[in-house]
Structures are given as structure tokens and as C-alpha cells.
Short mmCIF file of C-alpha atoms and ligand atoms in Angstrom, two decimals:
data_model
loop_
_atom_site.label_atom_id
_atom_site.label_comp_id
_atom_site.label_asym_id
_atom_site.label_seq_id
_atom_site.Cartn_x
_atom_site.Cartn_y
_atom_site.Cartn_z
CA MET A 27 -292.65 -10.57 41.34
CA VAL A 28 -291.89 -9.56 37.67
CA GLY A 29 -288.10 -8.38 37.17
CA ARG A 30 -284.73 -8.65 39.17
CA GLY A 31 -284.56 -9.93 42.60
CA VAL A 32 -282.56 -12.12 44.97
CA ALA A 33 -283.82 -15.70 45.40
CA THR A 34 -283.13 -18.90 46.70
CA ILE A 35 -283.85 -21.54 43.96
CA LEU A 36 -284.34 -25.28 44.84
CA PHE A 37 -284.34 -28.33 42.09
CA THR A 38 -285.42 -31.71 42.76
CA ASP A 39 -284.68 -34.37 40.22
CA GLN A 40 -285.60 -38.13 40.09
CA VAL A 41 -282.52 -40.41 40.27
CA GLY A 42 -282.73 -43.00 37.74
CA SER A 43 -286.32 -41.85 36.15
CA THR A 44 -285.40 -42.65 32.54
CA ARG A 45 -284.69 -46.16 33.52
CA LEU A 46 -287.57 -46.59 35.86
CA ARG A 47 -289.64 -45.79 33.27
CA GLU A 48 -287.96 -48.84 30.90
CA LEU A 49 -288.42 -51.00 33.72
CA ILE A 50 -291.93 -50.32 35.13
CA GLY A 51 -293.55 -48.33 32.31
CA ASP A 52 -294.95 -45.45 31.47
CA ASP A 53 -298.21 -45.85 34.06
CA GLY A 54 -296.06 -46.91 37.21
CA ALA A 55 -293.41 -44.15 36.16
CA ASP A 56 -296.21 -41.64 35.75
CA LYS A 57 -297.66 -42.31 39.04
CA ILE A 58 -294.44 -42.07 40.96
CA GLY A 59 -294.23 -38.60 39.08
CA ARG A 60 -297.43 -37.52 40.50
CA GLU A 61 -296.46 -38.65 44.07
CA HIS A 62 -293.28 -36.60 43.55
CA ASP A 63 -295.30 -33.22 42.81
CA ARG A 64 -297.90 -34.04 46.09
CA ILE A 65 -294.73 -34.58 48.25
CA VAL A 66 -293.02 -31.37 46.86
CA ALA A 67 -296.12 -29.16 46.91
CA ASP A 68 -296.87 -30.56 50.40
CA ALA A 69 -293.27 -29.60 51.43
CA VAL A 70 -293.19 -26.21 49.96
CA THR A 71 -296.46 -24.98 51.16
CA SER A 72 -295.58 -26.00 54.41
CA ALA A 73 -292.23 -24.18 54.31
CA GLY A 74 -293.25 -21.00 52.49
CA GLY A 75 -292.05 -21.15 48.86
CA ARG A 76 -293.32 -21.15 45.09
CA ILE A 77 -293.07 -23.92 42.83
CA VAL A 78 -292.23 -22.26 39.32
CA LYS A 79 -292.70 -25.52 37.55
CA ASN A 80 -292.75 -29.20 37.41
CA LEU A 81 -290.11 -30.82 35.06
CA GLY A 82 -291.62 -33.99 34.89
CA ASP A 83 -289.30 -36.09 36.79
CA GLY A 84 -288.44 -32.93 39.17
CA ALA A 85 -289.41 -29.55 39.78
CA LEU A 86 -288.20 -25.96 40.32
CA VAL A 87 -288.94 -23.88 43.62
CA VAL A 88 -287.91 -20.57 44.69
CA PHE A 89 -287.83 -19.26 48.13
CA ASP A 90 -287.17 -15.81 49.99
CA SER A 91 -285.12 -17.55 52.32
CA SER A 92 -282.48 -19.85 52.15
CA VAL A 93 -283.39 -21.84 55.55
CA ASP A 94 -287.19 -22.02 54.24
CA ALA A 95 -285.36 -23.93 51.11
CA ILE A 96 -283.34 -26.13 52.98
CA THR A 97 -286.09 -26.77 55.35
CA ALA A 98 -288.44 -27.68 52.39
CA ALA A 99 -285.75 -30.04 51.04
CA GLN A 100 -285.52 -31.63 54.53
CA ARG A 101 -289.70 -32.30 54.55
CA ILE A 102 -289.34 -33.25 50.80
CA LEU A 103 -286.88 -36.33 51.49
CA GLU A 104 -288.85 -36.92 54.66
CA GLY A 105 -292.20 -37.37 52.47
CA VAL A 106 -290.22 -39.53 50.53
CA ASN A 107 -289.17 -41.80 52.81
CA VAL A 108 -292.91 -41.90 54.10
CA TYR A 109 -293.91 -42.92 50.59
CA ASN A 110 -290.91 -45.43 50.19
CA ARG A 111 -291.85 -47.33 53.38
CA ASP A 112 -294.28 -49.65 52.03
CA ILE A 113 -293.04 -49.44 48.24
CA SER A 114 -290.85 -52.54 46.84
CA GLU A 115 -287.17 -51.38 45.77
CA ALA A 116 -287.71 -51.28 42.09
CA HIS A 117 -290.78 -48.89 42.76
CA ARG A 118 -289.42 -46.43 45.12
CA LEU A 119 -288.98 -42.77 44.48
CA LYS A 120 -285.37 -41.67 44.46
CA LEU A 121 -285.10 -37.97 44.85
CA ARG A 122 -282.07 -35.18 44.76
CA ILE A 123 -281.85 -31.92 45.62
CA GLY A 124 -279.88 -28.92 44.85
CA ILE A 125 -280.17 -25.43 46.36
CA ASN A 126 -278.64 -22.33 44.92
CA ALA A 127 -279.03 -18.42 45.67
CA GLY A 128 -278.43 -15.34 43.73
CA GLU A 129 -280.12 -12.56 41.48
CA LEU A 130 -282.59 -14.09 38.90
CA VAL A 131 -285.12 -12.48 36.27
CA THR A 132 -288.72 -13.43 36.73
CA GLY A 133 -290.89 -13.24 33.69
CA GLU A 134 -294.46 -12.44 33.35
CA ASP A 135 -295.42 -15.96 33.16
CA GLY A 136 -293.70 -16.40 36.55
CA ASP A 137 -291.00 -18.51 35.07
CA VAL A 138 -287.19 -17.70 36.55
CA SER A 139 -283.90 -17.31 34.58
CA GLY A 140 -280.27 -16.52 34.89
CA LEU A 141 -277.10 -17.88 35.93
CA PRO A 142 -278.07 -18.76 39.25
CA VAL A 143 -280.76 -21.03 38.00
CA ALA A 144 -278.68 -22.76 35.77
CA VAL A 145 -275.98 -23.54 38.89
CA ALA A 146 -278.62 -24.72 40.92
CA SER A 147 -279.67 -27.29 38.33
CA ARG A 148 -275.99 -28.54 37.99
CA VAL A 149 -275.69 -28.52 41.79
CA CYS A 150 -278.71 -31.05 41.48
CA GLU A 151 -277.10 -33.21 39.16
CA ILE A 152 -274.02 -34.10 41.59
CA ALA A 153 -276.31 -34.98 44.32
CA GLY A 154 -276.71 -38.40 45.14
CA ALA A 155 -280.11 -40.20 45.88
CA SER A 156 -281.48 -38.72 49.43
CA GLN A 157 -278.85 -36.15 49.22
CA ILE A 158 -279.31 -32.24 49.53
CA ILE A 159 -276.34 -30.22 47.98
CA VAL A 160 -276.10 -26.31 48.50
CA THR A 161 -273.75 -23.79 47.38
CA GLY A 162 -271.67 -21.83 49.61
CA VAL A 163 -273.71 -18.99 49.11
CA VAL A 164 -276.81 -20.74 50.45
CA ARG A 165 -274.37 -21.79 53.32
CA SER A 166 -273.48 -18.38 53.97
CA LEU A 167 -276.98 -16.98 53.89
CA VAL A 168 -277.97 -19.53 56.50
CA GLY A 169 -275.55 -18.69 58.67
CA ARG A 170 -276.10 -19.33 62.40
CA ARG A 171 -279.66 -19.06 61.76
CA ALA A 172 -280.14 -22.95 61.72
CA LYS A 173 -278.21 -25.73 62.49
CA PHE A 174 -278.24 -27.97 59.33
CA GLY A 175 -275.00 -30.09 59.81
CA PHE A 176 -273.36 -28.68 56.69
CA GLN A 177 -270.76 -30.93 55.37
CA PRO A 178 -267.88 -29.74 52.97
CA LEU A 179 -267.72 -31.43 49.75
CA GLY A 180 -264.98 -28.84 48.45
CA PRO A 181 -264.87 -26.91 45.18
CA TYR A 182 -266.27 -28.38 42.06
CA GLN A 183 -266.12 -27.38 38.47
CA LEU A 184 -269.52 -27.28 37.21
CA LYS A 185 -270.59 -27.76 33.63
CA GLY A 186 -270.88 -24.74 31.84
CA VAL A 187 -269.78 -22.69 34.85
CA VAL A 188 -266.30 -21.07 34.70
CA GLU A 189 -265.41 -20.55 38.47
CA PRO A 190 -265.28 -23.57 40.73
CA VAL A 191 -268.43 -23.60 43.20
CA GLU A 192 -267.82 -24.21 46.65
CA LEU A 193 -270.52 -27.19 47.70
CA TRP A 194 -271.86 -28.48 50.99
CA ALA A 195 -274.15 -31.46 51.58
CA VAL A 196 -276.73 -30.93 54.14
CA GLY A 197 -276.59 -33.46 57.05
CA ALA A 198 -278.64 -36.65 57.65
CA VAL A 199 -282.60 -36.23 57.95
CA VAL A 200 -283.82 -38.25 60.97
CA VAL A 201 -287.03 -39.51 59.95
CA ALA A 202 -287.71 -41.95 62.84
CA GLU A 203 -291.00 -40.50 64.80
CA THR A 204 -288.86 -40.66 68.22
CA GLN A 205 -285.16 -40.39 68.15
CA PRO A 206 -283.92 -43.79 69.22
CA ALA A 207 -283.37 -43.62 72.66
CA GLU A 208 -279.21 -43.42 73.57
CA THR A 209 -277.93 -46.39 75.55
CA VAL A 210 -275.01 -47.14 77.45
CA ILE A 211 -272.11 -48.29 75.14
CA PRO A 212 -271.84 -52.11 75.99
CA PHE A 213 -268.52 -53.07 77.68
CA PRO A 214 -266.51 -55.07 74.44
CA GLU A 215 -267.05 -58.82 74.53
CA PHE A 216 -263.40 -59.51 73.87
CA LEU A 217 -262.43 -57.64 77.02
CA ARG A 218 -265.06 -59.31 79.16
CA ARG A 219 -263.40 -62.77 78.09
CA GLY A 220 -260.01 -61.46 78.57
CA VAL A 221 -260.18 -60.81 82.64
CA PRO A 222 -258.53 -63.50 84.29
CA ARG A 223 -260.01 -64.59 87.47
CA LEU A 224 -256.92 -62.66 89.39
CA LEU A 225 -254.28 -60.67 87.75
CA VAL A 226 -250.97 -61.47 89.13
CA GLY A 227 -248.52 -58.81 89.17
CA ARG A 228 -248.40 -56.06 86.46
CA GLU A 229 -248.86 -53.42 88.81
CA LYS A 230 -246.19 -51.21 86.78
CA GLN A 231 -248.09 -51.91 83.72
CA ALA A 232 -251.12 -51.02 84.79
CA ALA A 233 -249.82 -47.70 86.56
CA ALA A 234 -248.78 -46.91 83.07
CA ILE A 235 -251.72 -47.43 81.17
CA GLU A 236 -253.55 -45.24 84.12
CA ALA A 237 -251.11 -42.33 83.60
CA ALA A 238 -251.73 -42.29 80.17
CA TYR A 239 -255.44 -42.26 80.53
CA GLY A 240 -254.89 -39.10 82.66
CA ALA A 241 -252.94 -37.59 80.31
CA ALA A 242 -255.33 -37.91 77.54
CA THR A 243 -257.60 -35.12 78.80
CA ASP A 244 -255.06 -33.06 77.36
CA GLY A 245 -255.01 -34.68 74.07
CA VAL A 246 -254.60 -38.36 72.22
CA ARG A 247 -252.37 -40.54 74.20
CA PHE A 248 -251.05 -43.97 72.85
CA ALA A 249 -249.93 -46.97 75.00
CA VAL A 250 -249.09 -49.98 73.13
CA VAL A 251 -248.61 -52.99 75.15
CA ILE A 252 -245.94 -55.43 73.86
CA GLY A 253 -245.01 -58.81 74.54
CA GLU A 254 -244.77 -62.39 73.28
CA PRO A 255 -247.93 -64.50 72.78
CA GLY A 256 -249.80 -65.76 75.84
CA ILE A 257 -247.48 -63.04 78.16
CA GLY A 258 -250.75 -61.55 79.31
CA LYS A 259 -251.19 -58.52 77.07
CA THR A 260 -254.81 -59.06 76.76
CA ALA A 261 -255.31 -59.83 80.51
CA LEU A 262 -253.44 -56.84 81.64
CA VAL A 263 -255.63 -54.31 79.42
CA SER A 264 -258.72 -56.27 80.23
CA THR A 265 -258.45 -56.05 83.97
CA TRP A 266 -257.35 -52.06 83.68
CA CYS A 267 -260.51 -51.45 81.62
CA ARG A 268 -262.95 -53.22 83.67
CA GLU A 269 -261.69 -51.19 86.73
CA ALA A 270 -261.80 -47.82 84.35
CA VAL A 271 -265.19 -48.82 83.52
CA GLU A 272 -266.26 -48.79 86.83
CA ARG A 273 -265.13 -45.21 87.52
CA GLY A 274 -267.11 -43.91 84.49
CA ALA A 275 -264.57 -44.57 81.65
CA THR A 276 -266.03 -45.02 78.35
CA ILE A 277 -264.43 -48.07 76.75
CA VAL A 278 -264.72 -49.01 73.09
CA GLY A 279 -262.55 -51.99 71.47
CA GLY A 280 -261.98 -54.14 68.63
CA ARG A 281 -259.60 -56.90 67.83
CA CYS A 282 -257.36 -57.52 64.70
CA THR A 283 -257.08 -61.08 63.11
CA PRO A 284 -254.67 -62.51 60.99
CA ASP A 285 -257.53 -63.33 58.22
CA ALA A 286 -259.28 -59.69 58.20
CA ALA A 287 -261.52 -60.01 55.27
CA LEU A 288 -262.31 -56.28 55.75
CA PRO A 289 -260.64 -52.97 56.08
CA TYR A 290 -261.13 -51.31 59.24
CA GLN A 291 -261.51 -54.51 60.97
CA PRO A 292 -261.46 -53.18 64.75
CA PHE A 293 -262.94 -50.24 63.95
CA ILE A 294 -265.96 -51.75 62.42
CA GLU A 295 -266.44 -53.31 65.66
CA ILE A 296 -266.11 -50.50 67.38
CA ALA A 297 -268.64 -48.32 65.38
CA ARG A 298 -271.29 -51.13 65.73
CA ALA A 299 -271.19 -50.74 69.72
CA VAL A 300 -270.79 -46.86 69.40
CA LEU A 301 -273.81 -46.46 67.03
CA GLY A 302 -275.69 -49.07 68.47
CA ALA A 303 -275.93 -47.16 71.51
CA ARG A 304 -276.20 -44.00 70.06
CA PRO A 305 -277.68 -43.95 66.67
CA GLY A 306 -277.97 -40.17 66.25
CA LEU A 307 -274.22 -39.82 66.13
CA ILE A 308 -274.34 -41.03 62.46
CA ALA A 309 -275.32 -37.82 61.19
CA ASP A 310 -272.14 -36.32 62.53
CA LEU A 311 -269.93 -38.26 60.71
CA GLY A 312 -269.60 -36.14 57.66
CA PRO A 313 -269.64 -37.18 53.93
CA ALA A 314 -268.50 -40.91 54.86
CA SER A 315 -271.45 -41.24 57.07
CA GLY A 316 -273.19 -43.47 54.34
CA ASN A 317 -270.21 -45.69 54.28
CA ILE A 318 -270.09 -46.44 58.02
CA ALA A 319 -273.71 -46.94 57.81
CA GLN A 320 -272.86 -49.67 54.99
CA LEU A 321 -270.21 -51.35 57.38
CA VAL A 322 -272.76 -51.77 60.01
CA PRO A 323 -275.72 -53.24 58.64
CA GLY A 324 -278.69 -53.27 60.31
CA VAL A 325 -277.41 -50.72 63.09
CA VAL A 326 -278.34 -47.61 61.50
CA THR A 327 -281.79 -47.81 60.06
CA GLN A 328 -283.95 -44.98 60.47
CA VAL A 329 -281.75 -42.44 58.92
CA THR A 330 -281.37 -41.16 55.37
CA LEU A 331 -277.60 -40.73 54.40
CA PRO A 332 -275.75 -39.28 51.57
CA PRO A 333 -274.79 -42.00 49.31
CA PRO A 334 -271.75 -43.98 50.05
CA VAL A 335 -268.51 -41.71 48.90
CA GLN A 336 -266.86 -43.03 45.89
CA ALA A 337 -264.00 -40.69 45.52
CA ASP A 338 -260.29 -41.45 44.70
CA PRO A 339 -259.00 -44.12 47.25
CA ASP A 340 -257.07 -41.54 49.06
CA THR A 341 -259.73 -39.11 49.61
CA THR A 342 -262.33 -41.96 50.41
CA ARG A 343 -259.63 -43.36 53.27
CA TYR A 344 -259.25 -39.75 54.55
CA LEU A 345 -263.22 -39.28 54.78
CA MET A 346 -263.50 -42.77 56.45
CA ALA A 347 -260.93 -41.90 59.02
CA GLU A 348 -262.65 -38.50 59.62
CA ALA A 349 -265.62 -40.13 60.26
CA PHE A 350 -264.21 -42.59 62.75
CA ALA A 351 -262.18 -40.13 64.40
CA ARG A 352 -265.87 -38.26 64.74
CA LEU A 353 -267.43 -41.26 66.09
CA LEU A 354 -264.85 -41.27 68.98
CA ARG A 355 -265.14 -37.36 70.16
CA ALA A 356 -265.18 -37.12 73.87
CA ASP A 357 -267.92 -38.80 75.67
CA ALA A 358 -270.80 -36.79 77.53
CA ALA A 359 -268.44 -36.65 80.95
CA GLY A 360 -265.70 -35.23 79.38
CA LEU A 361 -263.34 -38.26 80.09
CA PRO A 362 -261.06 -39.27 77.52
CA VAL A 363 -262.69 -42.12 75.40
CA VAL A 364 -260.59 -45.57 75.59
CA VAL A 365 -260.22 -47.35 72.59
CA VAL A 366 -258.50 -50.75 72.66
CA LEU A 367 -256.98 -52.33 69.73
CA ASP A 368 -255.80 -55.59 70.20
CA ASP A 369 -253.58 -57.66 68.44
CA LEU A 370 -252.50 -54.71 66.30
CA HIS A 371 -249.69 -56.79 64.79
CA TRP A 372 -252.47 -58.40 62.35
CA ALA A 373 -254.15 -54.62 61.47
CA ASP A 374 -254.95 -53.96 58.02
CA GLU A 375 -253.41 -51.08 56.60
CA HIS A 376 -256.87 -49.14 56.52
CA SER A 377 -257.08 -49.55 60.52
CA LEU A 378 -253.49 -48.44 60.64
CA GLY A 379 -254.28 -45.14 58.67
CA VAL A 380 -257.49 -44.44 60.91
CA VAL A 381 -254.85 -44.62 63.96
CA ALA A 382 -252.34 -42.12 62.15
CA HIS A 383 -255.45 -39.86 61.78
CA LEU A 384 -256.29 -39.88 65.36
CA ALA A 385 -252.98 -39.05 66.38
CA ARG A 386 -252.94 -36.11 64.07
CA TYR A 387 -256.00 -34.67 65.98
CA ALA A 388 -253.40 -34.62 68.89
CA ASP A 389 -254.69 -31.72 70.84
CA ASP A 390 -258.21 -31.90 70.21
CA LEU A 391 -259.38 -35.39 71.06
CA ALA A 392 -259.51 -36.76 74.38
CA LEU A 393 -258.72 -40.15 73.25
CA LEU A 394 -256.76 -43.10 74.71
CA LEU A 395 -255.50 -45.30 72.53
CA ILE A 396 -254.29 -48.93 73.89
CA GLY A 397 -252.87 -51.31 71.37
CA THR A 398 -251.02 -54.65 71.99
CA TYR A 399 -248.98 -56.40 69.68
CA ARG A 400 -246.49 -58.99 69.54
CA ASP A 401 -243.30 -57.62 68.68
CA THR A 402 -242.16 -61.21 67.31
CA ASP A 403 -244.82 -61.41 65.19
CA LEU A 404 -244.48 -58.17 62.85
CA VAL A 405 -243.79 -59.07 59.06
CA ARG A 406 -241.19 -57.24 57.39
CA ASN A 407 -242.19 -53.75 56.09
CA HIS A 408 -245.17 -53.86 58.52
CA PRO A 409 -246.37 -49.88 58.74
CA LEU A 410 -246.97 -50.15 62.51
CA PRO A 411 -243.28 -49.35 63.83
CA GLN A 412 -242.83 -46.10 61.16
CA LEU A 413 -246.28 -45.33 62.76
CA LEU A 414 -245.23 -45.80 66.78
CA THR A 415 -241.74 -44.16 65.77
CA ASP A 416 -243.51 -40.76 64.45
CA LEU A 417 -246.06 -41.04 67.34
CA ARG A 418 -242.67 -41.46 69.78
CA ARG A 419 -241.25 -38.38 68.65
CA GLU A 420 -244.35 -36.49 69.24
CA ARG A 421 -244.35 -37.83 73.15
CA ARG A 422 -247.79 -39.05 72.93
CA LEU A 423 -246.70 -42.61 72.87
CA VAL A 424 -246.02 -45.06 76.00
CA ARG A 425 -244.25 -48.54 75.26
CA ILE A 426 -245.51 -50.91 78.06
CA PRO A 427 -243.50 -54.27 77.75
CA VAL A 428 -244.87 -57.25 79.71
CA PRO A 429 -242.16 -59.38 80.58
CA ARG A 430 -242.37 -62.87 81.57
CA LEU A 431 -243.39 -63.37 85.33
CA THR A 432 -241.35 -63.90 88.14
CA GLU A 433 -241.06 -67.03 90.14
CA SER A 434 -242.88 -65.71 92.84
CA GLU A 435 -245.50 -64.43 90.80
CA VAL A 436 -245.73 -67.93 88.97
CA GLY A 437 -246.22 -69.30 92.73
CA GLU A 438 -249.30 -66.79 93.10
CA LEU A 439 -250.75 -67.57 89.57
CA ILE A 440 -250.65 -71.26 90.59
CA ALA A 441 -252.11 -70.55 94.09
CA ALA A 442 -254.59 -68.42 92.31
CA ARG A 443 -255.37 -71.24 90.03
CA PHE A 444 -255.57 -74.24 92.44
CA GLY A 445 -256.50 -72.56 95.35
CA ALA A 446 -253.59 -73.83 97.28
CA GLU A 447 -250.19 -72.56 97.75
CA ALA A 448 -247.77 -75.07 95.69
CA PRO A 449 -244.34 -76.58 97.11
CA GLU A 450 -241.71 -74.25 96.04
CA ALA A 451 -240.19 -77.30 94.07
CA VAL A 452 -243.29 -77.34 92.11
CA VAL A 453 -243.22 -73.55 91.38
CA ASP A 454 -239.69 -73.86 90.72
CA SER A 455 -240.06 -76.46 87.85
CA ILE A 456 -243.34 -74.80 86.34
CA SER A 457 -241.56 -71.71 86.79
CA GLU A 458 -238.64 -72.77 84.42
CA GLU A 459 -240.34 -74.95 81.98
CA THR A 460 -242.84 -72.12 81.07
CA GLN A 461 -240.27 -69.46 81.25
CA GLY A 462 -242.92 -67.43 83.34
CA ASN A 463 -245.10 -67.15 80.38
CA PRO A 464 -248.85 -67.51 82.13
CA PHE A 465 -250.08 -68.84 78.92
CA PHE A 466 -248.61 -72.52 79.71
N1 ADP B 525 -250.65 -61.91 85.05
C1 ADP B 525 -251.32 -62.40 84.49
N2 ADP B 525 -252.44 -63.29 86.02
C2 ADP B 525 -253.21 -64.03 85.53
N3 ADP B 525 -253.66 -64.72 84.66
C3 ADP B 525 -252.77 -64.60 83.47
C4 ADP B 525 -251.96 -63.26 83.49
N4 ADP B 525 -251.58 -63.10 82.30
C5 ADP B 525 -252.04 -63.78 81.30
N5 ADP B 525 -252.73 -64.68 82.14
C6 ADP B 525 -253.41 -65.82 81.41
O1 ADP B 525 -252.79 -66.28 80.57
C7 ADP B 525 -253.65 -66.67 79.76
C8 ADP B 525 -252.92 -65.77 78.28
O2 ADP B 525 -252.83 -64.36 78.43
P1 ADP B 525 -253.46 -63.26 77.41
O3 ADP B 525 -253.52 -62.17 78.05
O4 ADP B 525 -254.20 -63.94 76.63
O5 ADP B 525 -251.79 -63.18 76.74
P2 ADP B 525 -251.47 -62.32 75.16
O6 ADP B 525 -252.78 -61.14 75.18
O7 ADP B 525 -250.45 -61.76 75.76
O8 ADP B 525 -251.33 -63.25 74.22
C9 ADP B 525 -254.94 -66.04 79.43
O9 ADP B 525 -255.78 -67.42 80.24
C10 ADP B 525 -255.02 -64.96 80.83
O10 ADP B 525 -255.83 -64.99 81.73
MG1 MG B 526 -254.32 -61.19 73.32
#
């Protein structure tokens, strides 16, 4: 169609093509270029578009429909993935795609021009390998016709374009032939090991956790189990969790350790368990899904993801926290998800940031956070007390102190351990020596 008309414009671009040419020479690079042209031609033919021109290391394609354009983009990336499967890292085709829509001019020769074409080209330059970025116009045109899983990237100032342009990344493309099956999220190993043969006492504390769990259907609740080392914090929480899981609760958890080498330590443990069971969830985690996948190597292998976000530290932390929050969105049965964070006095700052972020979802997430910590072991200026104070003010925090065992409970514990009732004098002296701390 010669003249003016509205269309959707798609650019592909080979990431690092100049460098590739240097590395593997012209013949190799040309061969990859031909593969690119073939993959694009196949996808565009099946989705219904017109290739305006091949650009050496990319292509310019126009579509009547924005849905068709995104469908083609996804098929292109699927084709790239299939091609890359048997190709060594250095020779892989890495492609980015940008899509815009607007009024353009089509010449006698079929070439197109106009500002929307230039914007599409700029948008493509912003995308990372395997990423599809579209403008707000395209997003609006798609509307509710198709579920592509758009993730907001915010307004961008594009080179040579005066007004900022709203950009969206299109969700991950699942390339596995069959979607991996969902399995049950495994009960956390540290909780399995934490369950004592018989939990003595602690009825009141268990009831407090139970009440918080019930209340969590209406929004985030945080139960903090507090006490000295060895008093039975992990034993209490483990026992409650094991009973809850038998009633159908979803339990995830992670530990904090004094020598944490990685930020987000407990949440990485959680992500591994959740994604291991439900790999498809990775597509719902937003712009930082690539970062999360990177943190759990080997767990998510069958999807193409946006490249890890490398924004300023605050933005990255926000997007990471958001990704973890999305990971914990209610379980299928609509019951609150239980997130156990053991030994929070050792939590890294990033993990506490995630906790604070989760708390911000107060009313939207059915989530019970259970944290344990030693109030005796908090270093000065640890951010945990402030966080707890904030949550307490919002009446979403339940403090559950774990006191020393009473003398009769010590007796019960000894009986449970040694299978016989101990003479009173023995209980007395043990009780005195251990000060009711079951660890001893
Ligand atoms: N109420 C209890 N009944 C029976 N055993 C307990 C009880 N509390 C703690 N224990 C046992 O004492 C030890 C220390 O408890 P743990 O839960 O690890 O303490 P914490 O997490 O507070 O440091 C564990 O072996 C645990 O099984
Ligand atoms: Mg413990």
C-alpha cells in the first residue's frame, strides 16, 4: 500500500554483531545472518506481516495488527532458541526486538518512513538479548485481545525523540515443547530436621501462630518467634508447620546464617523450592525474572527471560523484592502461603528489604511470615527492630516470646527423651542447671 497508513513496525537486531564478526570472521557471521533472515521470514509468514527489508544484522517488518507483530516476535525468539540449542556459546544468534505503531509513509519501492519507524528502531536498541520491548501505543492496541504478560519498564527518553516514550517488556517465551509439570512444593528440609520427637509445652505459642495464620487470609501477617539460642524457636515453628502442611498449607522457608555470602539468602532458598515445583511461575516475576533465574542456576532452564536488570541499586532492589513477592502470591487453594525465615538476627539487609516490601502488600497478599530471632544477638543498628516497630504499628505483627520450660515441662522432656519418668530430684537438678533451656 503506497501512501500514508497506520501500521505496527517491528525491528530485529543482532546483539553484538560487530564483535561477532571480529571473533568468528565474515563467513561465520554471514552464515548466522542468513539463519536470522530465515527465522524471521518463517515467523513473519506464519504470523502475517511484510518484511520491508533485511538490514544485514536485523530486519524491518510491518504488520496490520499489533497482536500479530508480538506473535511474530515471540516466534522469532522461539526460532532463535531452537537454532541455538546445538550451537556453541560463541556462535549463538542473540536477537533483540523492538515494536512500535503509528502512522507511516510507504513509498513506491515498499520502503517505509516516518517518526514511528525511527522510534521502533530506538526501542529495539534498548532491548537486551532475547527481549521484546514494545511502546505504550502497541500495548494499548493489543488491549485485552491477547495475554502477552507485559511488564512495565517506565518512561524512556529515546535518542532523537522529544517526548518520553512509555515502554513495556513482553513476558518470557516458553520454548519447552511441553510445559514442565507442576509438582508439590517440598517441605523445607531445615523444618523437617527441626521437628523434635515430641514438642513439650508451647501450646500458647502454637495457638498464636495458628491465629496469625487464620488472620492472614485478610492480608499479610508477621509472627516473630523470639528467644535465646536453644530455647526451642525452630522446634516450635517446625512442629506447627508440619501439622499445618497436613491440613493443606503451603509452607516455604529459608534460613539466615552468620556467614551469608549472598544477599537474599533465605529468599533464594525459597525461590529454588517454589520454582523447582512450578517453573512456569518465572514468567510472572516481572522485569527482574532474569535476576531471579540467575540466583537459582539449573532450576529454570526452559524459558527465555529478559536479561538481568542492571538498573541503579535502589531500582534493582525494588524489582527483586517485587519478583520475590510475586513468587509468593497465594497458593492455588486460596490459603495463605506460609513463609518461614529462620534466625532473622543474621538476615542480610536485602532480605529484610524483601520482608518490608512484602509487608507493604498488606491487604493484597494472603501471607503469613514466621520469623525467628534471638533478641540477645542483634548487633547494634540492625534494621530488624525498626522494621518490626513499623509493622507493629500497623497491627500486623504478633510477637511470640518463647520462655524457658517450667520444671514440670523439663520433667516431660526428660521422660520423652529417656522413655521413663525421672525421679523428682533429678528433674529438679536438671531444671536448675539448664535453666529450662531444652537445648541443654
Ligand atoms: N519444647 C520442646 N520440646 C522438646 N524438645 C525441644 C523443645 N524445644 C526445643 N527442643 C529441642 O532442643 C533443641 C534446641 O531447640 P531449637 O528449636 O533448635 O532452638 P532454637 O531454634 O531456639 O535455637 C532441639 O534439639 C530441639 O528439638
Ligand atoms: Mg533455631
